[in-house]
C-alpha positions in Angstrom: 6.1 -28.4 -12.5 6.6 -25.2 -11.0 5.0 -21.5 -11.8 7.6 -18.9 -13.0 8.2 -16.7 -10.3 6.8 -13.1 -10.4 8.8 -10.0 -9.4 8.4 -9.0 -5.9 7.5 -5.6 -4.0 6.5 -4.1 -0.7 3.7 -2.4 1.1 4.8 -0.7 4.1 1.6 0.3 7.0 4.5 1.1 9.3 3.2 -1.3 12.2 4.2 0.3 15.6 3.7 -2.4 18.3 3.3 -2.4 21.9 6.4 -0.4 23.6 7.5 0.9 20.4 8.0 4.5 19.7 6.9 6.2 16.0 10.4 7.0 15.8 11.1 3.4 16.5 9.1 2.3 14.3 10.3 4.1 10.9 13.4 3.4 12.1 12.8 -0.4 11.2 10.4 0.7 8.0 13.2 2.5 6.3 15.5 -0.3 7.0 13.4 -2.8 5.6 13.0 -0.8 2.8 16.7 -0.8 2.1 17.1 -4.3 3.0 14.1 -4.5 0.1 16.5 -2.0 -2.4 19.3 -4.4 -1.5 17.4 -7.7 -2.1 16.3 -6.8 -5.7 12.5 -5.7 -4.6 11.1 -4.1 -7.7 9.2 -0.6 -5.8 8.6 -0.1 -2.0 5.2 1.8 -1.3 3.7 3.1 2.1 0.4 3.7 2.7 -1.6 6.4 4.1 -3.8 6.1 7.5 -4.7 8.3 10.6 -4.9 8.0 14.0 -4.8 4.5 14.7 -2.8 3.6 17.3 -0.5 0.2 15.3 0.3 2.6 12.4 2.5 5.2 11.9 2.1 6.0 7.9 0.3 9.0 8.1 1.9 10.7 5.6 3.3 9.0 2.5 5.2 12.0 0.9 7.6 12.2 3.9 8.3 8.6 4.2 8.9 8.3 0.7 11.5 10.9 0.9 13.2 9.6 3.7 13.2 6.5 1.5 14.5 7.5 -1.6 17.3 8.7 0.3 18.4 5.8 1.7 18.0 3.3 -1.0 19.8 3.4 -5.1 17.6 2.0 -7.6 14.0 0.6 -5.9 10.8 2.6 -6.7 9.4 4.3 -3.2 6.0 5.2 -3.8 2.7 5.5 -2.3 -0.2 2.8 -1.6 -1.6 5.4 -2.2 -2.6 8.9 -1.4 -6.4 9.1 -0.2 -6.8 12.0 -2.7 -10.1 13.3 -1.5 -8.1 14.1 2.2 -5.5 16.4 0.0 -5.9 19.5 -2.3 -5.0 18.5 -5.8 -2.1 21.1 -6.1 -0.6 19.8 -2.7 0.0 16.2 -3.9 1.2 17.3 -7.5 3.7 19.7 -5.6 4.8 16.7 -3.9 5.5 14.4 -5.7 7.3 16.7 -8.2 9.6 17.5 -5.8 10.0 13.6 -5.3 10.7 12.8 -8.9 13.3 15.8 -8.4 14.8 14.3 -5.6 15.0 10.3 -7.1 14.6 10.6 -11.0 12.6 8.2 -12.7 11.5 6.1 -9.1 9.0 8.0 -7.8 5.3 5.8 -8.3 2.1 8.1 -6.7 -0.6 5.6 -6.0 -4.2 7.6 -5.7 -6.9 6.1 -4.3 -10.5 7.2 -2.6 -10.9 6.3 0.8 -10.5 8.6 3.7 -8.1 6.4 5.1 -9.9 7.0 8.6 -12.6 7.0 10.9 -15.3 9.8 10.1 -14.3 12.1 12.9 -10.7 12.2 11.5 -12.2 12.6 8.0 -13.6 15.6 9.2 -10.2 17.0 10.8 -8.6 16.2 7.1 -11.6 18.7 5.0 -11.9 21.2 7.9 -9.6 23.6 5.7 -12.2 23.1 2.7 -8.6 22.8 0.4 -9.1 18.9 -0.3 -10.7 17.0 -2.8 -14.3 16.3 -3.2 -14.6 12.5 -3.7 -17.7 13.3 -6.8 -14.6 15.2 -7.9 -12.1 12.0 -8.1 -11.7 11.4 -11.3 -11.2 15.1 -12.6 -8.6 15.7 -9.5 -6.6 13.0 -11.0 -6.7 13.9 -14.4 -5.9 17.4 -12.8 -2.7 15.9 -11.0 -1.5 14.1 -13.8 -1.4 17.5 -16.0 0.1 19.8 -13.4 3.1 16.9 -13.1 4.0 17.6 -16.9 6.5 19.7 -18.0 4.4 22.0 -19.4 1.9 22.0 -16.9 -1.6 22.3 -16.8 -3.8 25.3 -18.1 -6.9 26.6 -16.4 -9.8 28.3 -18.2 -11.4 31.2 -16.5 -14.8 32.1 -17.0 -14.1 35.2 -18.2 -12.0 33.6 -21.0 -8.6 34.0 -19.6 -5.9 31.6 -19.1 -3.4 30.7 -16.5 -0.8 28.2 -16.7 0.0 25.9 -13.2 3.1 23.9 -12.9 3.8 21.4 -10.0 7.3 22.4 -10.1 9.4 25.1 -12.3 11.4 23.0 -14.6 10.0 19.1 -14.3 12.7 16.7 -16.6 9.8 13.8 -15.6 7.0 12.6 -13.9 6.3 10.4 -11.5 3.8 7.1 -12.5 0.9 7.5 -11.6 -1.7 4.1 -10.6 -5.0 4.2 -8.9 -5.9 1.8 -6.1 -9.1 0.7 -5.3 -11.0 -2.4 -3.7 -14.3 -1.9 -5.6 -15.8 -1.8 -9.0 -15.3 2.3 -9.3 -11.3 2.4 -9.5 -10.8 -0.3 -12.2 -13.5 1.0 -14.4 -11.9 4.8 -13.8 -8.2 3.3 -14.2 -9.8 1.5 -17.3 -11.6 4.8 -18.7 -8.1 7.3 -18.2 -5.8 4.9 -19.2 -3.9 4.1 -16.3 -2.4 1.4 -14.6 -4.8 0.0 -11.7 -3.8 -2.3 -8.6 -6.8 -3.9 -6.6 -6.5 -3.8 -2.7 -6.1 -7.8 -2.1 -4.7 -7.5 0.7 -7.4 -5.7 2.6 -10.2 -7.2 0.9 -9.9 -10.0 -1.5 -13.8 -10.3 -2.4 -14.2 -8.4 -5.6 -10.9 -9.8 -7.4 -11.6 -11.0 -10.2 -14.5 -9.2 -11.2 -12.2 -5.6 -11.3 -9.5 -7.3 -12.9 -12.3 -8.4 -15.3 -13.6 -5.1 -15.8 -10.4 -3.1 -15.9 -8.7 -5.3 -18.5 -12.2 -5.7 -20.6 -12.7 -2.0 -20.6 -9.4 -0.6 -20.8 -8.7 2.7 -23.2 -5.3 2.7 -24.3 -3.2 6.1 -23.2 0.2 7.4 -24.8 1.8 6.0 -21.6 0.4 3.1 -21.2 -1.3 1.3 -24.2 -1.7 -1.4 -22.7 -3.4 -2.5 -19.4 -1.0 -3.0 -16.4 -2.1 -4.5 -12.6 -0.2 -6.4 -10.1 -1.8 -7.7 -6.8 -1.0 -7.3 -3.1 -1.3 -10.1 -0.7 -0.6 -10.0 3.3 2.5 -12.9 3.5 4.0 -13.9 6.7 7.4 -16.4 5.5 9.2 -17.8 8.0 11.7 -21.0 8.3 8.7 -23.2 9.5 5.6 -22.9 9.5 4.8 -22.9 13.0 7.0 -19.8 13.3 5.1 -18.3 10.3 1.8 -19.1 12.0 2.6 -17.3 15.4 4.0 -14.7 13.9 1.0 -14.1 11.7 -1.0 -14.2 14.9 -0.6 -10.3 15.6 -2.0 -8.7 12.9 -4.8 -11.5 12.4 -6.0 -10.2 15.9 -5.5 -6.1 15.0 -7.8 -7.4 11.9 -10.7 -9.2 14.1 -10.5 -5.8 16.4 -11.1 -4.0 13.1 -13.7 -6.1 11.8 -15.3 -6.4 15.1 -15.3 -2.4 15.6 -13.0 -3.2 18.7 -10.5 -0.1 20.6 -7.4 -0.3 18.5 -4.3 -0.6 20.6 -0.7 -1.1 18.9 0.0 -4.1 17.6 0.3 -7.3 19.9 3.5 -9.2 20.1 3.3 -12.5 19.5 3.5 -13.3 22.9 0.3 -10.8 24.3 -1.7 -12.3 21.3 -1.5 -16.2 22.3 -2.1 -14.9 26.1 -5.2 -13.2 25.0 -6.5 -15.9 22.8 -6.0 -18.5 25.6 -7.7 -16.0 28.4 -10.9 -15.5 26.3 -11.4 -17.5 23.3 -13.9 -15.6 21.1 -15.7 -17.6 18.4 -16.4 -14.2 16.4 -12.7 -13.6 16.5 -11.7 -16.9 15.0 -13.6 -17.2 12.8 -12.2 -13.6 11.1 -8.9 -15.2 11.6 -9.6 -18.4 9.5 -11.5 -16.2 6.9 -8.4 -13.8 6.2 -6.1 -16.4 6.3 -7.5 -18.0 3.6 -6.5 -15.1 1.6 -3.3 -14.6 3.3 0.2 -16.4 2.4 1.5 -17.8 5.9 4.2 -20.6 5.7 7.7 -21.7 5.2 9.7 -20.1 2.9 9.2 -23.2 0.1 5.3 -22.7 0.2 4.9 -19.2 0.5 6.9 -18.7 -2.9 5.0 -21.7 -4.7 1.7 -20.3 -3.3 2.7 -16.5 -4.9 3.7 -17.9 -8.0 0.3 -19.8 -8.4 -1.7 -17.1 -7.8 0.4 -14.8 -10.1 -0.7 -17.2 -12.3 -4.1 -17.9 -11.6 -4.0 -14.0 -12.7 -2.1 -12.9 -15.2 0.5 -11.1 -13.3 4.1 -10.6 -13.2 4.5 -8.8 -9.7 3.2 -9.0 -6.3 3.1 -6.3 -3.9 4.0 -8.2 -0.6 2.4 -6.5 2.4 4.9 -8.2 5.3 2.7 -8.8 8.6 4.6 -10.9 10.3 4.4 -9.9 14.1 7.8 -9.5 16.8 8.0 -12.0 19.5 8.9 -9.9 23.1 12.5 -10.1 23.0 13.3 -8.7 19.6 14.4 -5.5 19.3 12.1 -2.1 19.4 13.7 -0.2 16.6 13.5 -3.9 14.3 10.9 -6.2 12.5 13.0 -9.3 12.6 9.5 -10.7 11.4 9.3 -8.7 8.4 12.6 -8.9 7.2 13.1 -12.2 7.2 10.3 -12.8 5.2 11.8 -10.3 2.5 14.9 -12.3 3.1 13.5 -16.0 2.7 11.1 -14.9 -0.7 14.0 -12.8 -2.4 15.1 -13.4 -5.9 
């Protein structure tokens, strides 16, 4: 007997492949967001990563605004804003403006990782206005307060008060989610009574422990009386398992480059990835591929749907956020990502 199908959402890093411009990559991602909206997906989130040749999602608020104007009902948000890179007031102002543009459809996913290498991290924080990692919990709470219609109150040591509003007349507020791949964010989300997402697409290690910590330590809040979470997963669905395996290869190669600390390049085409592996087989890389695929969902539509449903049931969630990592063949247009569109269309419903 088959298990119930979970609701599906999308996480987008705006991949950039060989020969593609940032403009073409963003065009293809916005088209994907529109298609996800048409297909009934629950939410569409953009990640924050910096100075990576294969990733164009550097500024989630800009991409969210663009996606919000091109969609009708799907929730759009960040997966996530890396808070230590930004002043809390700026984040609150940006997402208050987004909520005003698309009322009731904005999610603010917050993480505390830098989203890049140490050099870029220093450049992001050079102004001195960005958040301090040690103050991450208080900054999350500050943002939540500033996003409310009543705003936040700054208390001066002299005894005076000052009111801070992220927008002059808010009617609603984005929904805040804490993101993470370790115990820390799970415990913080539980203590603050906030929804939580474990970054399973990036690292499946520690998933069971993080969910257990979150659920067992959860302190109910007014907005969220019960713990709320979903899972993320790297996914490639295609008409055949063979095509799915082929389209997964470029992203597997990119994952290996990251793990082995090798120079990063734009995402290869399927043909480039195949040729590179054939020319120089690498046992280390193949081992990383095998380990990654054990946590991915790659195959024909029916098998991937069944595996996702079983995965959701195993971990007690009713939603999975897909990171559609299907690569492109060389002949496919540069302003489209047919493999990613195909994955969503085959899994919708």
